[in-house]
Amino acid sequence: MTIQRPKGTQDLLPGTIEQWQYLEDTIRSVCREYGYEEIRTPMFEATELFQRGVGQTTDIVKKEMYTFLDKGNRSMTLRPELTASVCRAYVENKLYGQPQPVKLYYIGPMFRYERPQSGRFRQFHQFGVEVLGADQAIVDAEVISLVWNLYRRLGLVGLEVHVNSVGCPTCRASHREQLQEFLAVRKAELCNDCQERFERNPLRILDCKNPSCQAVTAGAPTTKDTLCADCSTHFARVLDILGRAGVVYRVNPRLVRGLDYYTKTAFEVMVEEIGAQSAICGGGRYDKLVEEIGGPPTAGIGFAMGIERVLAALQVQDKLPKKEPKLFAMLIALGEKAQTEGFALLNALRSQGLPAGMDLLGRSLKNQLKSADRQGARYALILGEEELARNVLVIKDLSLGEQREVPLTDAVEEINKNYQRGV
Ligand code: ATP
Ligand code: MG
């Protein structure tokens, strides 16, 4: 049997990879404009990092991690997300000693053992940002506006930005109590997962996708009812700044993140058109997380965006850039001597940054011209025995069908002139 790629993974081939590069380039430009710098951390980390940093009660840690023992018998895990890794790197590299806040972004693969389906993979890719060392509301607004402006730049429409505040451990305790009281009488109607959540993590029940759980929680008390004065002021300020900056959002009091180190702002971005997996971005504040993994008390906020899902949205909305021609010029060399001379000419063109190719298989003139056309070359540079003998090169404009001869010594300059002028 032939070997196939693992379930839930993809080969990204030429033809598709250009779309990824376009999205990544746009992300990098927006991050530069906002003053975020890139961080790259390992693909795998000590399992304990994710157990502590993502949380023992989460689906990710309970069911979705690729965990293995290395040859030294250490438990390692392929990264399922990057917030924990970035916080670890912040502590380990003493980034708290640098001017605060530290504003970082990342793009790369994540690994989760999930049931593969449309918009859900086992190796998928995220773009994310993390801001460490600032707890001000304006930071929350900056992070949300960054992703908003990225989507605007990409031309996406019909996005829903949901925002909420989950409070702090203090005000969440009273919400938790009220919620448990409300749910207690109908506990039996909850799904198995939610029954388990009832004790450990009742907030997450509000987030359950199961229709029967949603029915039970329909009128449940939300975090909004119990926010303390500090959290409430913070939330109002975030919304105020967002509104003034033109970000269109909706307050969704059911949007939650269940763990104790999540604080205050939580948000999510949805695009309905891409199907059931409509969340393209999720994020929030995590003022207790850095301490949780052993660092100094440090406020933090960030988000992670699914690259595959954003590409799917761009596809549905027909917002992907049109394919660009691969080559500007194609050398058509006939005979070994012409090939050798032509190769040197190509070198000179390429070293000036001009995309140029040649036939490598010794095809006929006709087939070489066809191939030049297929690759979208603007010019064919024809060099046969006869041209070589006269020290000239034929430059054929493939879109106009015109051709002219230039002395070989001027060829590079001539072609480059056209390239620079874009004709
Ligand atoms: P979901 O509810 O879809 O499982 P999540 O809450 O697990 O999402 P996060 O951990 O917040 O997602 O990750 C942020 C983003 O990463 C998601 O909004 C989504 O766009 C993307 N994402 C998460 N899991 C996958 C996956 N298995 N395949 C593709 N994209 C994913
Ligand atoms: Mg998930």
Coordinates of C-alpha atoms and ligand atoms in Angstrom, one line a residue:
M1 CA 0.0 0.0 0.0
T2 CA 1.2 3.5 -0.7
I3 CA 1.8 5.7 2.3
Q4 CA -0.6 8.6 2.7
R5 CA -0.5 11.7 4.8
P6 CA -1.9 11.5 8.3
K7 CA -5.7 12.1 8.7
G8 CA -6.5 15.8 9.3
T9 CA -3.3 17.1 7.7
Q10 CA -2.8 18.8 4.3
D11 CA -0.1 19.1 1.6
L12 CA 0.0 22.7 0.5
L13 CA 1.0 22.7 -3.1
P14 CA 1.9 25.5 -5.6
G15 CA -1.3 27.0 -6.7
T16 CA -2.6 27.1 -3.1
I17 CA 0.5 28.2 -1.3
E18 CA 0.3 31.6 -2.9
Q19 CA -2.9 32.2 -1.0
W20 CA -1.2 31.3 2.2
Q21 CA 1.7 33.6 1.4
Y22 CA -0.7 36.4 0.6
L23 CA -2.5 36.0 3.9
E24 CA 0.8 35.8 5.8
D25 CA 2.2 38.8 4.1
T26 CA -0.9 40.8 4.9
I27 CA -0.8 39.7 8.5
R28 CA 2.9 40.7 8.8
S29 CA 2.2 44.1 7.4
V30 CA -0.7 44.8 9.8
C31 CA 1.5 43.5 12.7
R32 CA 4.3 45.9 11.6
E33 CA 1.9 48.8 11.6
Y34 CA 0.7 48.0 15.1
G35 CA 4.3 47.5 16.4
Y36 CA 4.0 43.7 17.1
E37 CA 7.2 41.6 16.7
E38 CA 7.4 38.0 15.7
I39 CA 8.2 35.2 18.1
R40 CA 8.9 31.6 17.2
T41 CA 8.9 28.9 19.9
P42 CA 9.4 25.1 19.6
M43 CA 6.8 22.8 18.0
F44 CA 6.8 20.7 21.2
E45 CA 7.0 21.5 24.8
A46 CA 7.0 19.7 28.2
T47 CA 3.4 18.4 28.5
E48 CA 3.1 20.1 31.9
L49 CA 3.2 23.5 30.3
F50 CA -0.1 22.8 28.5
Q51 CA -1.6 21.0 31.4
R52 CA -1.0 24.1 33.5
G53 CA -1.2 26.8 30.8
V54 CA -4.3 25.6 28.9
G55 CA -6.0 23.9 31.8
Q56 CA -6.6 20.3 32.9
T57 CA -10.4 20.6 32.4
T58 CA -10.3 21.8 28.8
D59 CA -11.1 19.7 25.8
I60 CA -7.6 20.4 24.5
V61 CA -5.8 18.9 27.4
K62 CA -8.4 16.2 28.1
K63 CA -8.8 14.8 24.6
E64 CA -6.9 16.6 21.9
M65 CA -3.2 16.6 22.7
Y66 CA -0.5 14.8 20.8
T67 CA 1.5 13.6 23.8
F68 CA 4.5 11.2 23.6
L69 CA 7.4 10.1 25.7
D70 CA 10.8 11.0 24.1
K71 CA 13.7 8.7 24.3
G72 CA 14.7 10.2 27.6
N73 CA 11.3 9.3 29.0
R74 CA 10.1 12.9 29.2
S75 CA 6.5 13.6 28.4
M76 CA 6.3 16.0 25.5
T77 CA 3.4 17.5 23.6
L78 CA 3.1 18.9 20.1
R79 CA 1.8 22.4 20.7
P80 CA -2.0 22.6 20.6
E81 CA -1.9 26.4 20.9
L82 CA 0.7 29.0 21.6
T83 CA -0.4 31.3 24.4
A84 CA 1.2 29.0 27.0
S85 CA 4.4 28.7 25.0
V86 CA 4.7 32.5 24.6
C87 CA 4.1 33.0 28.3
R88 CA 6.8 30.4 29.0
A89 CA 9.2 32.2 26.6
Y90 CA 8.4 35.5 28.2
V91 CA 9.3 34.2 31.6
E92 CA 12.3 32.0 30.5
N93 CA 13.9 34.8 28.5
K94 CA 13.1 37.4 31.2
L95 CA 11.2 39.6 28.7
Y96 CA 9.5 41.2 31.8
G97 CA 12.9 43.0 32.2
Q98 CA 12.3 44.8 28.9
P99 CA 10.2 47.9 28.4
Q100 CA 6.5 46.8 28.8
P101 CA 4.2 45.8 27.3
V102 CA 5.9 43.2 25.1
K103 CA 3.8 42.9 21.9
L104 CA 4.3 39.6 20.1
Y105 CA 2.8 37.8 17.2
Y106 CA 3.2 34.3 15.7
I107 CA 2.2 32.3 12.7
G108 CA 2.5 28.5 12.6
P109 CA 1.2 25.0 12.9
M110 CA -0.7 23.7 15.9
F111 CA -1.7 20.1 16.6
R112 CA -4.9 18.7 18.0
Y113 CA -6.3 15.2 17.9
E114 CA -9.8 16.2 16.7
R115 CA -12.3 14.6 14.4
P116 CA -11.3 15.9 11.0
Q117 CA -14.0 17.7 9.1
S118 CA -14.5 20.8 7.1
G119 CA -12.6 23.6 8.9
R120 CA -11.2 21.3 11.5
F121 CA -7.8 19.7 11.1
R122 CA -5.3 17.8 13.2
Q123 CA -2.5 20.0 12.0
F124 CA -3.9 23.5 11.5
H125 CA -2.3 26.9 11.5
Q126 CA -2.8 29.9 13.7
F127 CA -1.9 33.5 13.6
G128 CA -2.0 35.0 17.0
V129 CA -0.8 37.9 19.1
E130 CA 0.0 38.2 22.8
V131 CA 0.5 41.5 24.7
L132 CA 2.3 40.9 28.0
G133 CA 2.8 43.4 30.8
A134 CA -0.2 45.8 30.5
D135 CA -3.6 45.5 32.0
Q136 CA -5.2 48.7 30.6
A137 CA -8.4 48.6 28.7
I138 CA -6.9 50.3 25.8
V139 CA -4.6 47.3 25.2
D140 CA -7.7 45.1 24.9
A141 CA -9.1 47.5 22.3
E142 CA -5.8 47.6 20.4
V143 CA -5.7 43.8 20.1
I144 CA -9.4 43.6 18.9
S145 CA -8.9 46.5 16.5
L146 CA -5.8 44.8 15.1
V147 CA -7.8 41.7 14.1
W148 CA -10.6 43.9 12.9
N149 CA -8.3 45.9 10.7
L150 CA -6.7 42.8 9.3
Y151 CA -10.1 41.5 8.2
R152 CA -10.9 44.9 6.7
R153 CA -7.6 44.9 4.8
L154 CA -8.3 41.4 3.5
G155 CA -11.7 42.7 2.3
L156 CA -13.8 40.3 4.4
V157 CA -17.4 41.3 5.1
G158 CA -20.2 40.0 7.2
L159 CA -18.0 39.4 10.2
E160 CA -19.5 39.3 13.7
V161 CA -17.3 40.4 16.5
H162 CA -18.6 39.2 19.9
V163 CA -17.2 40.7 23.0
N164 CA -17.8 40.0 26.7
S165 CA -16.2 40.3 30.1
V166 CA -15.8 37.2 32.2
G167 CA -14.8 39.3 35.2
C168 CA -12.0 38.4 37.6
P169 CA -11.7 35.5 40.0
T170 CA -13.4 37.6 42.7
C171 CA -16.5 38.5 40.9
R172 CA -16.6 35.3 39.0
A173 CA -17.0 33.4 42.3
S174 CA -20.4 34.9 42.9
H175 CA -21.4 34.3 39.3
R176 CA -20.4 30.7 39.6
E177 CA -22.6 30.4 42.7
Q178 CA -25.6 31.9 41.0
L179 CA -25.1 29.8 38.0
Q180 CA -24.8 26.6 39.9
E181 CA -28.0 27.5 41.8
F182 CA -29.8 28.2 38.6
L183 CA -28.6 25.0 36.9
A184 CA -29.0 22.7 39.9
V185 CA -32.7 21.9 39.3
R186 CA -32.1 21.0 35.6
K187 CA -28.8 19.3 35.9
A188 CA -30.1 16.0 34.7
E189 CA -31.0 17.6 31.3
L190 CA -27.3 18.6 30.6
C191 CA -25.1 16.6 28.4
N192 CA -22.5 14.3 30.1
D193 CA -19.7 16.8 29.5
C194 CA -21.7 19.6 31.1
Q195 CA -22.7 17.5 34.1
E196 CA -19.0 17.1 34.7
R197 CA -18.4 20.8 34.2
F198 CA -21.1 21.6 36.7
E199 CA -18.7 21.2 39.6
R200 CA -15.3 21.9 38.1
N201 CA -16.1 24.5 35.5
P202 CA -19.8 25.6 35.4
L203 CA -19.1 28.7 33.3
R204 CA -18.2 26.5 30.4
I205 CA -21.8 25.2 30.3
L206 CA -22.8 28.5 28.9
D207 CA -20.5 27.8 26.0
C208 CA -21.8 24.2 25.2
K209 CA -22.9 23.7 21.6
N210 CA -25.4 21.0 22.6
P211 CA -29.0 22.2 21.9
S212 CA -30.4 20.7 25.1
C213 CA -27.7 22.4 27.2
Q214 CA -28.4 25.7 25.4
A215 CA -32.1 25.3 26.2
V216 CA -31.3 24.7 29.9
T217 CA -29.0 27.7 30.1
A218 CA -31.3 30.1 28.1
G219 CA -32.2 32.3 31.0
A220 CA -29.1 31.6 33.1
P221 CA -27.4 34.5 35.0
T222 CA -24.5 35.8 32.9
T223 CA -21.1 37.3 34.0
K224 CA -22.5 40.7 33.2
D225 CA -24.9 40.5 36.2
T226 CA -22.1 40.0 38.6
L227 CA -19.1 42.1 37.4
C228 CA -17.3 43.9 40.2
A229 CA -16.8 47.7 39.9
D230 CA -13.3 47.3 38.5
C231 CA -14.2 44.8 35.8
S232 CA -17.3 46.7 34.9
T233 CA -15.4 50.0 34.4
H234 CA -12.7 48.2 32.4
F235 CA -15.3 46.6 30.1
A236 CA -17.1 49.9 29.5
R237 CA -13.9 51.5 28.6
V238 CA -12.9 48.8 26.1
L239 CA -16.3 49.1 24.4
D240 CA -16.0 52.9 24.4
I241 CA -12.6 52.9 22.7
L242 CA -13.7 50.2 20.2
G243 CA -16.8 52.2 19.2
R244 CA -14.8 55.4 18.7
A245 CA -12.3 53.4 16.5
G246 CA -15.1 52.2 14.3
V247 CA -15.0 48.5 15.3
V248 CA -18.4 47.0 14.9
Y249 CA -19.0 44.6 17.8
R250 CA -21.8 42.9 19.7
V251 CA -21.8 42.3 23.4
N252 CA -22.5 38.6 23.9
P253 CA -22.9 37.8 27.6
R254 CA -22.8 34.1 26.9
L255 CA -19.3 34.2 25.5
V256 CA -17.1 32.7 28.1
R257 CA -13.7 31.2 28.8
G258 CA -13.9 28.9 31.8
L259 CA -10.6 28.9 33.5
D260 CA -9.5 30.9 36.5
Y261 CA -6.6 32.6 34.7
Y262 CA -8.9 34.2 32.1
T263 CA -10.0 37.6 33.2
K264 CA -12.1 40.4 31.9
T265 CA -12.4 40.7 28.2
A266 CA -13.2 37.7 26.0
F267 CA -14.0 38.0 22.3
E268 CA -14.6 35.9 19.2
V269 CA -15.0 36.6 15.5
M270 CA -17.4 34.6 13.4
V271 CA -18.2 34.3 9.7
E272 CA -21.4 32.4 9.1
E273 CA -20.7 31.6 5.4
I274 CA -18.0 29.1 6.1
G275 CA -20.2 26.5 7.7
A276 CA -20.4 24.9 11.1
Q277 CA -16.9 25.8 12.1
S278 CA -17.6 29.5 11.8
A279 CA -15.2 30.9 14.5
I280 CA -12.3 32.4 12.8
C281 CA -10.7 34.0 15.9
G282 CA -10.9 33.7 19.6
G283 CA -9.1 35.6 22.3
G284 CA -9.2 37.3 25.6
R285 CA -7.4 38.6 28.7
Y286 CA -5.5 36.2 30.9
D287 CA -4.1 38.3 33.8
K288 CA -3.4 35.2 36.0
L289 CA -1.8 32.9 33.4
V290 CA 1.9 33.9 33.6
E291 CA 1.8 33.3 37.4
E292 CA 0.1 30.0 36.8
I293 CA 3.1 28.8 34.8
G294 CA 5.6 30.0 37.4
G295 CA 6.3 33.6 36.3
P296 CA 5.9 36.9 38.0
P297 CA 2.4 38.4 38.2
T298 CA 1.9 39.7 34.6
A299 CA -1.2 40.9 32.8
G300 CA -1.7 39.5 29.4
I301 CA -4.1 39.5 26.5
G302 CA -4.1 37.9 23.0
F303 CA -6.0 36.0 20.4
A304 CA -5.5 33.2 18.0
M305 CA -7.0 33.1 14.5
G306 CA -7.4 30.0 12.3
I307 CA -5.6 30.5 9.0
E308 CA -7.5 27.7 7.2
R309 CA -10.8 29.2 8.2
V310 CA -9.9 32.7 7.2
L311 CA -8.7 31.3 3.8
A312 CA -12.0 29.5 3.5
A313 CA -13.8 32.8 4.2
L314 CA -11.7 34.6 1.6
Q315 CA -12.5 31.9 -0.9
V316 CA -16.2 32.0 -0.4
Q317 CA -16.2 35.8 -0.6
D318 CA -14.0 35.7 -3.7
K319 CA -11.4 38.0 -2.0
L320 CA -8.3 36.0 -2.9
P321 CA -5.9 37.8 -5.2
K322 CA -5.7 36.6 -8.8
K323 CA -2.9 34.3 -9.8
E324 CA 0.2 36.1 -10.9
P325 CA 2.4 34.9 -13.8
K326 CA 5.4 32.9 -12.5
L327 CA 8.0 34.2 -15.0
F328 CA 8.7 37.5 -16.7
A329 CA 11.0 36.0 -19.3
M330 CA 11.6 32.5 -20.7
L331 CA 14.8 31.7 -22.4
I332 CA 14.4 29.5 -25.5
A333 CA 17.8 28.1 -26.2
L334 CA 18.3 25.7 -29.1
G335 CA 21.3 23.5 -29.0
E336 CA 23.9 22.8 -26.4
K337 CA 26.0 25.8 -27.1
A338 CA 23.1 28.2 -27.0
Q339 CA 22.0 26.6 -23.7
T340 CA 25.3 27.2 -22.1
E341 CA 25.4 30.8 -23.3
G342 CA 21.8 31.3 -22.4
F343 CA 22.3 29.9 -18.9
A344 CA 24.9 32.6 -18.3
L345 CA 22.4 35.2 -19.5
L346 CA 19.7 33.9 -17.2
N347 CA 22.1 34.1 -14.3
A348 CA 22.6 37.7 -15.0
L349 CA 18.9 38.4 -15.2
R350 CA 18.1 36.4 -12.1
S351 CA 20.8 38.1 -10.1
Q352 CA 19.0 41.4 -10.8
G353 CA 15.8 40.0 -9.2
L354 CA 14.0 39.2 -12.5
P355 CA 12.1 35.9 -12.5
A356 CA 13.3 34.1 -15.6
G357 CA 13.3 30.4 -16.7
M358 CA 14.5 28.1 -19.4
D359 CA 13.7 24.7 -20.8
L360 CA 15.7 22.1 -19.0
L361 CA 14.6 19.1 -21.1
G362 CA 15.9 20.0 -24.5
R363 CA 12.4 20.4 -26.0
S364 CA 11.6 21.7 -29.5
L365 CA 11.1 25.4 -30.3
K366 CA 7.4 24.9 -30.5
N367 CA 7.1 23.1 -27.2
Q368 CA 9.3 25.6 -25.5
L369 CA 7.1 28.5 -26.7
K370 CA 4.1 26.6 -25.4
S371 CA 5.7 26.2 -22.1
A372 CA 6.6 29.9 -22.0
D373 CA 3.0 30.8 -22.6
R374 CA 1.8 28.3 -19.9
Q375 CA 4.0 29.9 -17.3
G376 CA 2.7 33.3 -18.2
A377 CA 6.0 34.7 -19.4
R378 CA 5.8 38.1 -21.0
Y379 CA 8.9 37.6 -23.1
A380 CA 10.5 34.7 -24.9
L381 CA 14.2 35.1 -25.4
I382 CA 15.2 33.1 -28.4
L383 CA 18.8 32.0 -28.8
G384 CA 19.6 29.5 -31.6
E385 CA 22.8 28.6 -33.4
E386 CA 22.3 31.3 -35.9
E387 CA 21.6 34.1 -33.4
L388 CA 24.6 32.9 -31.4
A389 CA 26.8 33.1 -34.5
R390 CA 25.7 36.8 -35.0
N391 CA 25.9 37.6 -31.2
V392 CA 22.2 38.6 -31.0
L393 CA 19.2 37.6 -29.1
V394 CA 15.6 37.6 -30.3
I395 CA 13.2 39.2 -27.8
K396 CA 9.7 38.1 -28.5
D397 CA 6.8 39.9 -26.8
L398 CA 4.4 37.1 -26.2
S399 CA 1.4 39.2 -25.5
L400 CA 1.8 41.4 -28.6
G401 CA 3.3 38.8 -30.8
E402 CA 6.1 41.2 -31.8
Q403 CA 9.7 40.5 -31.9
R404 CA 13.0 42.4 -32.2
E405 CA 16.7 41.6 -32.1
V406 CA 19.2 43.0 -29.7
P407 CA 23.0 42.5 -29.4
L408 CA 23.7 39.8 -26.8
T409 CA 25.9 42.3 -24.9
D410 CA 22.9 44.6 -24.4
A411 CA 20.3 41.9 -23.7
V412 CA 20.3 42.0 -19.9
E413 CA 20.0 45.7 -19.8
E414 CA 17.2 45.8 -22.4
I415 CA 15.1 43.1 -20.7
N416 CA 15.6 44.6 -17.3
K417 CA 14.5 48.0 -18.6
N418 CA 11.2 46.4 -19.6
Y419 CA 10.9 44.6 -16.3
Q420 CA 11.5 47.8 -14.3
R421 CA 8.8 49.6 -16.4
G422 CA 6.5 46.6 -15.9
V423 CA 6.0 46.1 -19.7
Ligands
ATP1 P1 -13.6 25.5 18.1 O1 -14.7 25.9 19.0 O2 -13.8 25.7 16.6 O3 -13.0 24.1 18.4 P2 -11.5 26.5 19.8 O4 -12.3 27.2 20.8 O5 -11.0 25.2 20.0 O6 -12.4 26.5 18.4 P3 -9.2 28.2 19.9 O7 -8.5 27.3 20.7 O8 -9.7 29.5 20.6 O9 -10.4 27.5 19.2 O10 -8.4 28.6 18.6 C1 -8.5 29.8 17.9 C2 -8.9 29.6 16.5 O11 -8.2 28.5 15.9 C3 -10.4 29.1 16.3 O12 -11.2 30.2 16.3 C4 -10.3 28.5 14.9 O13 -10.4 29.5 13.9 C5 -8.9 27.9 14.9 N1 -9.0 26.4 15.2 C6 -9.1 25.8 16.4 N2 -9.1 24.5 16.2 C7 -8.9 24.2 14.9 C8 -8.8 23.0 14.1 N3 -8.8 21.8 14.7 N4 -8.7 23.1 12.8 C9 -8.7 24.4 12.2 N5 -8.8 25.5 12.9 C10 -8.9 25.5 14.2
MG2 MG -11.7 23.3 19.8

